Each structure stands twice: as structure tokens, then as C-alpha cells.
Short mmCIF file of C-alpha atoms in Angstrom, two decimals:
data_model
loop_
_atom_site.label_atom_id
_atom_site.label_comp_id
_atom_site.label_asym_id
_atom_site.label_seq_id
_atom_site.Cartn_x
_atom_site.Cartn_y
_atom_site.Cartn_z
CA UNK A 157 0.00 0.00 0.00
CA UNK A 158 1.59 3.29 -1.08
CA UNK A 159 2.11 6.27 1.23
CA UNK A 160 0.20 8.47 -1.23
CA UNK A 161 -2.87 6.27 -0.95
CA UNK A 162 -2.71 6.41 2.85
CA UNK A 163 -2.47 10.21 2.80
CA UNK A 164 -5.42 10.43 0.42
CA UNK A 165 -7.50 8.18 2.69
CA UNK A 166 -6.62 10.28 5.75
CA UNK A 167 -7.62 13.46 3.90
CA UNK A 168 -10.96 11.95 2.97
CA UNK A 169 -11.57 10.91 6.58
CA UNK A 170 -10.70 14.41 7.85
CA UNK A 171 -13.00 16.05 5.32
CA UNK A 172 -15.77 13.65 6.27
CA UNK A 173 -15.34 14.53 9.95
CA UNK A 174 -15.54 18.24 9.13
CA UNK A 175 -18.68 17.77 7.05
CA UNK A 176 -20.51 15.53 9.49
CA UNK A 177 -21.16 18.16 12.23
CA UNK A 178 -22.26 20.59 9.51
CA UNK A 179 -24.69 18.07 8.02
CA UNK A 180 -26.08 17.20 11.46
CA UNK A 181 -26.56 20.90 12.18
CA UNK A 182 -28.40 21.32 8.88
CA UNK A 183 -30.72 18.40 9.73
CA UNK A 184 -31.59 19.95 13.08
CA UNK A 185 -32.46 23.21 11.31
CA UNK A 186 -35.38 21.41 9.69
CA UNK A 187 -36.87 21.19 13.20
CA UNK A 188 -36.66 24.97 13.67
CA UNK A 189 -39.97 26.70 14.45
CA UNK A 190 -41.46 28.75 11.67
CA UNK A 191 -40.57 26.59 8.65
CA UNK A 192 -44.03 24.91 8.46
CA UNK A 193 -42.32 21.64 7.52
CA UNK A 194 -42.86 19.38 10.52
CA UNK A 195 -46.63 19.79 10.52
CA UNK A 196 -46.92 18.85 6.84
CA UNK A 197 -44.57 15.88 7.27
CA UNK A 198 -46.67 14.54 10.14
CA UNK A 199 -49.83 15.19 8.15
CA UNK A 200 -48.39 13.21 5.24
CA UNK A 201 -47.57 10.30 7.55
CA UNK A 202 -51.09 10.41 8.96
CA UNK A 203 -52.44 10.39 5.41
CA UNK A 204 -50.47 7.26 4.58
CA UNK A 205 -51.80 5.50 7.70
CA UNK A 206 -55.41 6.53 7.02
CA UNK A 207 -55.20 5.54 3.35
CA UNK A 208 -53.82 2.13 4.34
CA UNK A 209 -56.58 1.62 6.93
CA UNK A 210 -59.20 2.68 4.43
CA UNK A 211 -57.95 0.19 1.85
CA UNK A 212 -57.86 -2.55 4.50
CA UNK A 213 -61.44 -1.83 5.62
CA UNK A 214 -62.62 -1.73 2.01
CA UNK A 215 -61.07 -5.15 1.33
CA UNK A 216 -62.53 -6.75 4.45
CA UNK A 217 -59.42 -6.41 6.63
CA UNK A 218 -57.73 -9.24 4.73
CA UNK A 219 -54.45 -7.35 4.04
CA UNK A 220 -54.14 -6.30 7.68
CA UNK A 221 -54.52 -9.90 8.88
CA UNK A 222 -51.83 -11.27 6.56
CA UNK A 223 -49.49 -8.34 7.23
CA UNK A 224 -49.84 -8.88 10.97
CA UNK A 225 -49.24 -12.59 10.56
CA UNK A 226 -46.14 -11.91 8.46
CA UNK A 227 -44.81 -9.44 11.02
CA UNK A 228 -45.59 -11.85 13.88
CA UNK A 229 -43.73 -14.68 12.18
CA UNK A 230 -40.73 -12.48 11.42
CA UNK A 231 -40.56 -11.23 15.01
CA UNK A 232 -40.75 -14.78 16.40
CA UNK A 233 -37.97 -15.90 14.08
CA UNK A 234 -35.74 -12.99 15.05
CA UNK A 235 -36.33 -13.27 18.81
CA UNK A 236 -35.74 -17.03 18.75
CA UNK A 237 -32.44 -16.55 16.94
CA UNK A 238 -31.22 -13.33 18.63
CA UNK A 239 -32.14 -12.22 22.20
CA UNK A 240 -34.79 -9.50 22.32
CA UNK A 241 -32.53 -7.04 24.12
CA UNK A 242 -30.19 -7.18 21.11
CA UNK A 243 -32.60 -7.68 18.20
CA UNK A 244 -35.00 -4.92 19.37
CA UNK A 245 -32.46 -2.08 19.31
CA UNK A 246 -30.93 -3.35 16.05
CA UNK A 247 -34.30 -3.38 14.25
CA UNK A 248 -35.27 0.01 15.69
CA UNK A 249 -31.96 1.63 14.71
CA UNK A 250 -32.20 0.08 11.23
CA UNK A 251 -35.65 1.59 10.76
CA UNK A 252 -34.51 5.02 11.93
CA UNK A 253 -31.48 4.91 9.62
CA UNK A 254 -33.69 4.02 6.65
CA UNK A 255 -36.06 6.85 7.55
CA UNK A 256 -33.24 9.41 7.83
CA UNK A 257 -31.60 8.16 4.64
CA UNK A 258 -34.85 8.35 2.69
CA UNK A 259 -35.69 11.85 3.94
CA UNK A 260 -32.14 13.06 3.30
CA UNK A 261 -32.21 11.78 -0.29
CA UNK A 262 -35.62 13.35 -0.81
CA UNK A 263 -34.49 16.76 0.45
CA UNK A 264 -31.29 16.45 -1.57
CA UNK A 265 -33.24 15.78 -4.76
CA UNK A 266 -35.50 18.78 -4.11
CA UNK A 267 -32.48 20.98 -3.35
CA UNK A 268 -30.75 20.04 -6.60
CA UNK A 269 -33.84 21.02 -8.57
CA UNK A 270 -34.52 24.29 -6.74
CA UNK A 271 -30.85 25.26 -6.33
CA UNK A 272 -28.77 23.65 -9.06
CA UNK A 273 -25.73 25.81 -8.17
CA UNK A 274 -25.83 24.56 -4.56
CA UNK A 275 -24.44 27.76 -3.05
CA UNK A 276 -26.70 27.57 0.01
CA UNK A 277 -28.52 24.90 1.94
CA UNK A 278 -32.23 24.72 1.15
CA UNK A 279 -33.14 24.91 4.84
CA UNK A 280 -31.13 28.13 5.19
CA UNK A 281 -32.97 29.63 2.22
CA UNK A 282 -36.33 28.64 3.71
CA UNK A 283 -35.43 30.12 7.10
CA UNK A 284 -34.29 33.39 5.51
CA UNK A 285 -37.40 33.51 3.31
CA UNK A 286 -39.64 32.94 6.31
CA UNK A 287 -37.91 35.67 8.30
CA UNK A 288 -38.00 38.24 5.49
CA UNK A 289 -41.63 37.73 4.55
CA UNK A 290 -42.72 38.06 8.17
CA UNK A 291 -40.83 41.32 8.58
CA UNK A 292 -42.58 44.66 9.16
CA UNK A 293 -44.36 46.42 6.30
CA UNK A 294 -42.03 49.29 5.51
CA UNK A 295 -42.90 52.18 3.19
CA UNK A 296 -40.01 54.30 1.96
CA UNK A 297 -40.72 57.61 0.21
CA UNK A 298 -38.25 59.58 -1.88
CA UNK A 299 -36.16 59.31 -5.01
CA UNK A 300 -32.66 59.54 -6.41
CA UNK A 301 -29.65 57.54 -5.26
CA UNK A 302 -30.51 58.07 -1.58
CA UNK A 303 -33.66 55.96 -1.82
CA UNK A 304 -31.96 53.10 -3.65
CA UNK A 305 -29.16 53.11 -1.06
CA UNK A 306 -31.66 52.75 1.78
CA UNK A 307 -33.55 49.97 -0.01
CA UNK A 308 -30.32 48.03 -0.48
CA UNK A 309 -29.96 47.86 3.29
CA UNK A 310 -33.60 47.36 4.28
CA UNK A 311 -34.15 44.34 2.02
CA UNK A 312 -31.97 42.23 4.33
CA UNK A 313 -34.48 42.78 7.16
CA UNK A 314 -37.85 42.57 5.42
CA UNK A 315 -39.33 41.63 2.07
CA UNK A 316 -42.47 43.65 2.80
CA UNK A 317 -41.02 46.88 1.43
CA UNK A 318 -42.83 49.43 -0.71
CA UNK A 319 -40.80 52.20 -2.34
CA UNK A 320 -42.90 55.20 -3.41
CA UNK A 321 -40.91 57.13 -5.98
CA UNK A 322 -41.20 60.60 -7.47
CA UNK A 323 -41.89 60.88 -11.21
CA UNK A 324 -40.92 64.53 -11.60
CA UNK A 325 -37.49 63.89 -13.15
CA UNK A 326 -37.01 65.63 -16.50
CA UNK A 327 -33.26 65.51 -17.03
CA UNK A 328 -30.82 63.13 -18.67
CA UNK A 329 -32.01 59.88 -20.19
CA UNK A 330 -35.32 59.99 -18.30
CA UNK A 331 -36.07 63.46 -19.62
CA UNK A 332 -35.33 62.47 -23.21
CA UNK A 333 -37.58 59.42 -23.01
CA UNK A 334 -40.27 61.54 -21.38
CA UNK A 335 -40.22 64.01 -24.27
CA UNK A 336 -39.85 61.46 -27.07
CA UNK A 337 -42.27 58.75 -25.90
CA UNK A 338 -44.56 60.60 -23.49
CA UNK A 339 -43.81 58.12 -20.70
CA UNK A 340 -43.23 58.91 -17.06
CA UNK A 341 -39.51 59.19 -16.18
CA UNK A 342 -38.18 55.71 -15.31
CA UNK A 343 -34.77 56.66 -13.82
CA UNK A 344 -35.49 56.60 -10.08
CA UNK A 345 -37.73 53.56 -10.44
CA UNK A 346 -34.96 51.78 -12.32
CA UNK A 347 -32.52 52.40 -9.45
CA UNK A 348 -35.00 51.07 -6.88
CA UNK A 349 -35.75 47.91 -8.85
CA UNK A 350 -32.04 47.18 -9.13
CA UNK A 351 -31.53 47.80 -5.39
CA UNK A 352 -34.32 45.40 -4.39
CA UNK A 353 -33.33 42.59 -6.77
CA UNK A 354 -31.73 39.41 -5.40
CA UNK A 355 -29.00 39.48 -8.05
CA UNK A 356 -28.34 43.11 -7.24
CA UNK A 357 -24.77 43.55 -8.45
CA UNK A 358 -25.27 42.05 -11.91
CA UNK A 359 -28.66 43.69 -12.35
CA UNK A 360 -27.34 47.09 -11.27
CA UNK A 361 -24.53 46.87 -13.81
CA UNK A 362 -27.03 45.90 -16.50
CA UNK A 363 -29.66 48.51 -15.65
CA UNK A 364 -27.07 51.30 -15.20
CA UNK A 365 -25.26 50.48 -18.43
CA UNK A 366 -25.28 53.52 -20.70
CA UNK A 367 -24.87 53.25 -24.43
CA UNK A 368 -21.89 55.21 -25.70
CA UNK A 369 -22.69 54.80 -29.39
CA UNK A 370 -25.64 54.25 -31.67
CA UNK A 371 -28.05 56.58 -33.38
CA UNK A 372 -30.48 57.77 -30.68
CA UNK A 373 -29.06 55.40 -28.05
CA UNK A 374 -26.11 57.45 -26.82
CA UNK A 375 -26.59 58.49 -23.20
CA UNK A 376 -29.55 56.21 -22.54
CA UNK A 377 -29.33 53.56 -19.84
CA UNK A 378 -30.50 50.03 -20.55
CA UNK A 379 -32.82 50.09 -17.53
CA UNK A 380 -34.62 53.20 -18.75
CA UNK A 381 -35.14 51.68 -22.19
CA UNK A 382 -36.32 48.43 -20.62
CA UNK A 383 -38.96 50.18 -18.48
CA UNK A 384 -40.04 52.37 -21.40
CA UNK A 385 -40.58 49.29 -23.56
CA UNK A 386 -42.50 47.61 -20.75
CA UNK A 387 -44.68 50.73 -20.40
CA UNK A 388 -45.53 50.55 -24.09
CA UNK A 389 -46.37 46.85 -23.82
CA UNK A 390 -48.40 46.93 -20.59
CA UNK A 391 -50.09 50.31 -21.08
CA UNK A 392 -48.72 52.38 -18.16
CA UNK A 393 -45.77 52.68 -15.80
CA UNK A 394 -47.51 50.97 -12.87
CA UNK A 395 -48.14 47.80 -14.86
CA UNK A 396 -44.65 48.02 -16.37
CA UNK A 397 -43.04 48.15 -12.93
CA UNK A 398 -45.21 45.28 -11.66
CA UNK A 399 -44.28 43.10 -14.64
CA UNK A 400 -40.60 44.04 -14.33
CA UNK A 401 -40.67 43.19 -10.63
CA UNK A 402 -41.82 39.65 -11.42
CA UNK A 403 -39.17 39.22 -14.10
CA UNK A 404 -36.41 40.54 -11.81
CA UNK A 405 -37.70 38.72 -8.67
CA UNK A 406 -37.35 41.78 -6.43
CA UNK A 407 -38.09 41.83 -2.70
CA UNK A 408 -41.00 44.19 -2.16
CA UNK A 409 -42.55 46.55 -4.68
CA UNK A 410 -41.78 49.88 -6.33
CA UNK A 411 -44.62 52.30 -7.05
CA UNK A 412 -44.77 55.75 -8.65
CA UNK A 413 -46.40 58.36 -6.42
CA UNK A 414 -48.74 59.34 -9.26
CA UNK A 415 -49.34 58.46 -12.89
CA UNK A 416 -49.87 62.11 -13.82
CA UNK A 417 -47.35 63.92 -16.01
CA UNK A 418 -46.02 66.07 -13.16
CA UNK A 419 -43.75 69.08 -13.76
CA UNK A 420 -42.04 70.74 -10.81
CA UNK A 421 -41.75 74.51 -10.38
CA UNK A 422 -40.04 76.59 -7.74
CA UNK A 423 -40.17 80.22 -6.69
CA UNK A 424 -36.79 81.59 -5.63
CA UNK A 425 -35.97 84.31 -3.12
CA UNK A 426 -34.87 86.65 -5.93
CA UNK A 427 -38.33 86.47 -7.53
CA UNK A 428 -37.55 84.00 -10.31
CA UNK A 429 -39.92 81.15 -11.10
CA UNK A 430 -38.09 78.07 -12.36
CA UNK A 431 -39.97 75.27 -14.12
CA UNK A 432 -38.55 71.78 -14.50
CA UNK A 433 -36.91 69.51 -11.92
CA UNK A 434 -33.49 69.56 -13.58
CA UNK A 435 -33.50 73.36 -13.87
CA UNK A 436 -34.30 74.09 -10.21
CA UNK A 437 -30.92 72.93 -8.93
CA UNK A 438 -29.06 74.60 -11.80
CA UNK A 439 -30.76 77.95 -11.11
CA UNK A 440 -28.61 78.41 -8.02
CA UNK A 441 -31.08 80.35 -5.89
CA UNK A 442 -32.83 79.89 -2.57
CA UNK A 443 -36.13 78.05 -2.91
CA UNK A 444 -38.98 79.74 -1.02
CA UNK A 445 -41.87 77.79 -2.54
CA UNK A 446 -42.19 74.52 -4.41
CA UNK A 447 -45.13 73.17 -6.39
CA UNK A 448 -46.11 71.14 -9.42
CA UNK A 449 -48.18 71.27 -12.57
CA UNK A 450 -50.87 70.03 -12.62
CA UNK A 451 -51.58 71.04 -9.05
CA UNK A 452 -52.89 68.35 -6.69
CA UNK A 453 -52.17 65.30 -8.90
CA UNK A 454 -54.07 62.15 -7.93
CA UNK A 455 -52.12 59.58 -5.95
CA UNK A 456 -51.64 56.02 -7.14
CA UNK A 457 -54.25 53.90 -5.29
CA UNK A 458 -51.74 51.11 -4.65
CA UNK A 459 -49.31 53.60 -3.09
CA UNK A 460 -52.00 55.05 -0.81
CA UNK A 461 -53.05 51.56 0.29
CA UNK A 462 -49.44 50.63 1.04
CA UNK A 463 -49.08 53.70 3.28
CA UNK A 464 -52.30 52.98 5.16
CA UNK A 465 -51.26 49.34 5.69
CA UNK A 466 -47.68 50.17 6.69
CA UNK A 467 -46.05 49.35 10.02
CA UNK A 468 -43.26 51.86 9.47
CA UNK A 469 -42.80 54.89 7.17
CA UNK A 470 -39.43 56.36 6.19
CA UNK A 471 -38.90 59.57 4.18
CA UNK A 472 -35.58 60.25 2.47
CA UNK A 473 -32.70 60.41 2.19
CA UNK A 474 -32.40 62.36 -1.04
CA UNK A 475 -32.52 65.80 -2.60
CA UNK A 476 -34.97 67.78 -0.48
CA UNK A 477 -36.82 69.72 -3.18
CA UNK A 478 -36.43 67.36 -6.16
CA UNK A 479 -36.67 63.87 -4.59
CA UNK A 480 -38.46 63.92 -1.22
CA UNK A 481 -40.94 66.83 -1.36
CA UNK A 482 -42.33 66.04 -4.88
CA UNK A 483 -43.98 62.90 -3.44
CA UNK A 484 -45.65 65.00 -0.74
CA UNK A 485 -47.08 67.39 -3.35
CA UNK A 486 -49.55 64.61 -4.11
CA UNK A 487 -52.29 65.50 -1.57
CA UNK A 488 -53.54 61.92 -1.16
CA UNK A 489 -50.02 60.70 -0.36
CA UNK A 490 -49.54 63.37 2.32
CA UNK A 491 -53.03 62.78 3.74
CA UNK A 492 -52.45 59.02 3.96
CA UNK A 493 -49.16 59.54 5.83
CA UNK A 494 -50.82 61.97 8.24
CA UNK A 495 -53.72 59.54 8.82
CA UNK A 496 -51.48 56.72 10.06
CA UNK A 497 -50.26 56.40 13.63
CA UNK A 498 -47.25 54.18 12.88
CA UNK A 499 -43.66 55.28 13.53
CA UNK A 500 -42.55 57.82 10.91
CA UNK A 501 -39.02 59.14 10.48
CA UNK A 502 -37.21 61.48 8.10
CA UNK A 503 -33.61 60.67 7.12
CA UNK A 504 -31.80 63.98 6.77
CA UNK A 505 -28.99 64.42 4.24
CA UNK A 506 -25.40 64.46 5.49
CA UNK A 507 -24.27 67.35 3.29
CA UNK A 508 -26.05 70.43 1.96
CA UNK A 509 -26.81 70.43 -1.76
CA UNK A 510 -25.79 73.40 -3.92
CA UNK A 511 -28.80 74.95 -5.63
CA UNK A 512 -31.26 73.40 -3.18
CA UNK A 513 -30.20 73.48 0.46
CA UNK A 514 -27.17 75.75 0.71
CA UNK A 515 -26.74 76.82 4.33
CA UNK A 516 -29.62 74.61 5.52
CA UNK A 517 -29.68 73.15 9.01
CA UNK A 518 -31.62 70.06 10.07
CA UNK A 519 -34.46 72.30 11.28
CA UNK A 520 -34.53 74.04 7.87
CA UNK A 521 -35.06 70.68 6.18
CA UNK A 522 -37.93 69.87 8.55
CA UNK A 523 -39.48 73.31 8.11
CA UNK A 524 -39.38 73.00 4.31
CA UNK A 525 -41.20 69.66 4.37
CA UNK A 526 -43.84 70.92 6.80
CA UNK A 527 -44.37 74.05 4.69
CA UNK A 528 -44.64 72.15 1.39
CA UNK A 529 -47.39 69.79 2.58
CA UNK A 530 -49.00 72.05 5.19
CA UNK A 531 -48.84 69.55 8.06
CA UNK A 532 -46.55 67.55 10.31
CA UNK A 533 -45.91 64.15 8.72
CA UNK A 534 -43.11 62.56 10.75
CA UNK A 535 -42.20 62.39 14.42
CA UNK A 536 -38.44 61.78 14.33
CA UNK A 537 -35.41 62.75 12.27
CA UNK A 538 -32.26 60.70 11.73
CA UNK A 539 -29.02 62.70 11.48
CA UNK A 540 -25.42 61.63 11.05
CA UNK A 541 -23.46 61.91 14.26
CA UNK A 542 -19.85 62.72 13.31
CA UNK A 543 -18.22 65.11 10.87
CA UNK A 544 -16.71 63.84 7.60
CA UNK A 545 -12.93 63.74 7.25
CA UNK A 546 -10.91 66.85 6.42
CA UNK A 547 -10.32 65.48 2.92
CA UNK A 548 -14.07 65.22 2.31
CA UNK A 549 -14.76 68.63 3.82
CA UNK A 550 -12.22 70.25 1.50
CA UNK A 551 -13.60 68.40 -1.51
CA UNK A 552 -17.19 69.44 -0.81
CA UNK A 553 -16.28 73.02 0.16
CA UNK A 554 -15.01 73.53 -3.40
CA UNK A 555 -18.60 72.84 -4.52
CA UNK A 556 -20.07 75.09 -1.81
CA UNK A 557 -21.41 72.07 0.08
CA UNK A 558 -21.04 71.64 3.83
CA UNK A 559 -22.26 69.24 6.57
CA UNK A 560 -25.88 69.80 7.61
CA UNK A 561 -25.73 71.41 11.05
CA UNK A 562 -27.86 69.88 13.79
CA UNK A 563 -29.61 72.73 15.61
CA UNK A 564 -30.98 70.64 18.44
CA UNK A 565 -33.10 73.28 20.13
CA UNK A 566 -34.95 74.24 16.93
CA UNK A 567 -35.52 70.58 16.01
CA UNK A 568 -36.88 69.84 19.48
CA UNK A 569 -39.18 72.87 19.26
CA UNK A 570 -40.59 71.43 16.02
CA UNK A 571 -41.81 68.44 18.05
CA UNK A 572 -39.40 65.90 16.54
CA UNK A 573 -37.24 63.37 18.28
CA UNK A 574 -33.59 63.30 17.23
CA UNK A 575 -31.98 59.99 16.30
CA UNK A 576 -28.23 60.52 16.02
CA UNK A 577 -25.98 57.75 14.70
CA UNK A 578 -22.94 57.06 12.54
CA UNK A 579 -24.47 56.12 9.20
CA UNK A 580 -21.90 57.54 6.79
CA UNK A 581 -19.32 56.01 4.49
CA UNK A 582 -16.52 57.71 2.55
CA UNK A 583 -14.77 56.41 -0.53
CA UNK A 584 -11.15 56.82 -1.54
CA UNK A 585 -11.76 60.19 -3.22
CA UNK A 586 -13.64 61.65 -0.26
CA UNK A 587 -17.18 61.20 -1.58
CA UNK A 588 -19.70 61.04 1.30
CA UNK A 589 -22.70 58.71 1.19
CA UNK A 590 -25.06 56.98 3.58
CA UNK A 591 -23.85 53.45 4.34
CA UNK A 592 -26.76 51.19 3.44
CA UNK A 593 -26.05 48.57 6.13
CA UNK A 594 -25.54 51.02 8.99
CA UNK A 595 -28.50 53.13 7.91
CA UNK A 596 -30.86 50.14 7.81
CA UNK A 597 -29.61 48.84 11.17
CA UNK A 598 -30.18 52.18 12.89
CA UNK A 599 -33.64 52.63 11.37
CA UNK A 600 -34.76 49.13 12.38
CA UNK A 601 -33.27 49.54 15.85
CA UNK A 602 -35.20 52.79 16.36
CA UNK A 603 -38.39 51.17 15.04
CA UNK A 604 -38.02 48.21 17.42
CA UNK A 605 -37.76 50.66 20.32
CA UNK A 606 -41.09 52.36 19.57
CA UNK A 607 -44.28 51.00 21.22
CA UNK A 608 -45.84 49.95 17.92
CA UNK A 609 -42.60 48.45 16.69
CA UNK A 610 -42.22 46.40 19.87
CA UNK A 611 -45.77 45.06 19.53
CA UNK A 612 -45.22 44.19 15.87
CA UNK A 613 -41.97 42.34 16.50
CA UNK A 614 -43.47 40.58 19.53
CA UNK A 615 -46.28 39.23 17.36
CA UNK A 616 -43.78 37.95 14.79
CA UNK A 617 -41.58 36.17 17.31
CA UNK A 618 -44.50 34.83 19.35
CA UNK A 619 -45.98 33.30 16.20
CA UNK A 620 -42.65 31.78 15.28
CA UNK A 621 -42.38 30.16 18.70
CA UNK A 622 -45.69 28.37 18.29
CA UNK A 623 -45.33 27.16 14.75
CA UNK A 624 -44.39 23.54 14.40
#
């Protein structure tokens, strides 16, 4: 026997020992509460027993008699040959081994069909699926990259997410498609769909891909063209997004705030009236009033229903006047938010935005939202706790952008609670963004500390503890 063969055998034994505890742990996971597996397995076994009894009764009990006689004869033969205290455990263990082997092979066959790549155990996928789809119903309102960043973090905690997105964008690829095809701008919706998709990285690269050549294609993103084509096929943007969500297998849903062809306008402190979402920021003035044409657009019924059914409502982050407030200019959206008594929080931006919020404090952001919709819609505000690095401060100062100052006294006087946490990330060039994981963790932690959040989570966990 060669030394190489012995080494190979030892390696196989070591690998087998490492795998065995893992496999045993995976088997025990099938007994976890909340999977709804044990009850159906026991019901199947009961069905087999009842079907067998029914057949026996129908045939005059003849099969049962002969089966019992056969079993009796076999037991007598075994006990006469081998003592009962040895034969009993051997037969019992043999039966249990056959049962485990059969169930393991069954689950393995199902796993290979449902997960041919075999990256995860089926039981782990079922546990994660159960947890996500029993999570709180979260409604997130906004637009731009801030909303998609938040969704990327929230989807790891709940699959019951509804993103309500502004459709006031009129710049870039979305603006061109809006003018050429008469469709609602798909840009922000595209970003949200990519953020909520399971295969997020690949889908984001595909949806964000911009054509650099081609007659009429240059500058357009694939995702915008995809949603435009779906709008033409299905009849409107709502149906297009619903169909796209099924194709992309996203967690949650993305809804436009309205299906009306909304155009933003803003009145500046110097008396100018700027029309068009993309032109407001470029105008470089101080916004004193924001509105839309047509005034009072009707809200999407599905979006209103999602708000009324929500357990938790989050506004922002995103551009104050061109991403967050446009949704609240839909009276039915604002009224639905005001009508709910669930926890509601506004995520304030980390940095001021030139052309929109230059020199704004946290209280200025809150005041602008209250003024735009004429009522108080949220009861807490999340702000970043620490200052960005000197490198980032210098970079943003060149663009006349600075950290949003937290004026605690004014915020408290507005009747809002302050949630302060480190939710920022910086890249190698000093670009500041909300960190999607930290942001989601802080928002869910705050929600779990509210009375309604505690009751909701208690119901989820109490149900899980009773499910067999």
C-alpha cells in the first residue's frame, strides 16, 4: 500500500469529519420553528396511515390480517435466533437509519432542482425567506440615489417593502424618453428595482449600463429603455413596474407616487420662477416655494393603500426639493401619511446640496417639508453623528457644500425626536454617502424601540415560537 494512498484516505476521513457536524446541524435546522415543515410531514404520515386503513377496511381487513401474521412470524424468528434485548435495538436503529436516509435523499433531490448551483442549503434559504416575509411592512418615500441606497440595506431585514418614488425627473435619459415617448420618467424607479433585486450587483450593472454609441441610443441607460418598452407593452408605468418586478424577482414593490405627467416649479428668493426639476438645482437660488403642474395630482391607489397598511414609514434620504418633497405634493399621499399612527421618520442628508439646500440646518429641512405639505408628517429625524474627514470637507467646500448642522433646540421645538448615529461612508476620493447597512440597522433599531414596533416584532416572534 503506497504512502500516497494512505495520505489520500486520511484526507478523505478528515473532510468527512468536518462535514458531518455541519450536516447534522443542517438536519436539526429542519426542526426549527417557523418553517411549516414538521406539521406537513406529520400530516403526510397520517395520510399514509389513514389511506392504508381505508384500503384494508374496504377489502374486508384481509391485508391487515396477513401483514400482521407476516410481522408476527418475522418477530418470532428474530427473537428465537437473537435475544430480544439485542434484536430490538438493532431493528429500531435500522428503521430510523432508513427513515433518515430516505428523507435526506428526498431533500437532496429537491435541493438540486430548486438550487442547481448549490451555493446555500435549502433549509437556510427557507429560514431566511420565512424571516424576510414576516418582517414589518415598511414604506419608503423619496427618489434619487438616496432611496436606492436605503432599499439596499432594508431588504436584508424585510421583504415587505414598498418604495414610493417621485416621477418629476425631466433631465438626462429619463427626460429624453419623457419628451420622445410621453412616458413617465423611469430613472429613479430603475434604481429602486435594481436595489431590491436578489442578483443586485449584476442587475445594477445591466440597468445602469449607458450606451456610448448608436443613433439615438447614446446616453440612454439600458434600464430606462427596458422600463419604457414595458410601459408601451403593458399600457402604463404601474403595470410596467409590476411586470418588471416579477421578471427581476425583487423583494418588495416599487410604485410611482402618481401616474400624472407632473412638472415641478419653484419660486426663488430673488423672484424668479423656475420650471422643471433639472433646472431648479441649476438655477442656483434659494427656494422659497415649491409646487407642481398640474396642481394636486391624484395619488396612485396602490401607493396610498401601502401607506395605510404600513407598520413603518421612512422619508428620504435624497434631494430635499427634487426627490423627497415632490412625493408630498400629491395630496392623497400626504393625507395618507398623516392619517397613520405608525412610527414615521425622516432621514436627513449628510451634506447640503448646492442649488437646493445651501446653508440649511436640520431644522430648515424639517421646516421646508412641513411648509410644502402644510402639516406635520413625521415624528423623528435621523441625522449623522460625526463630521466627515478633512479630505471630504475640503472636496465638498469647493462645490459650496457643507455638513448639515444639527440645531438641536430648533428641532426639538418642532416636536421631533432626534436619532443621532454614525451612518456615513466615505470612498477613496472623499465622496460622502449613507452606508446602506448602517442606515438600515439604525432605522430598524429605532423602530423596534417604539411601542408599535415592539408590539409588531413581539407578534412575529410569538408566532414563530408556536409554529411547528
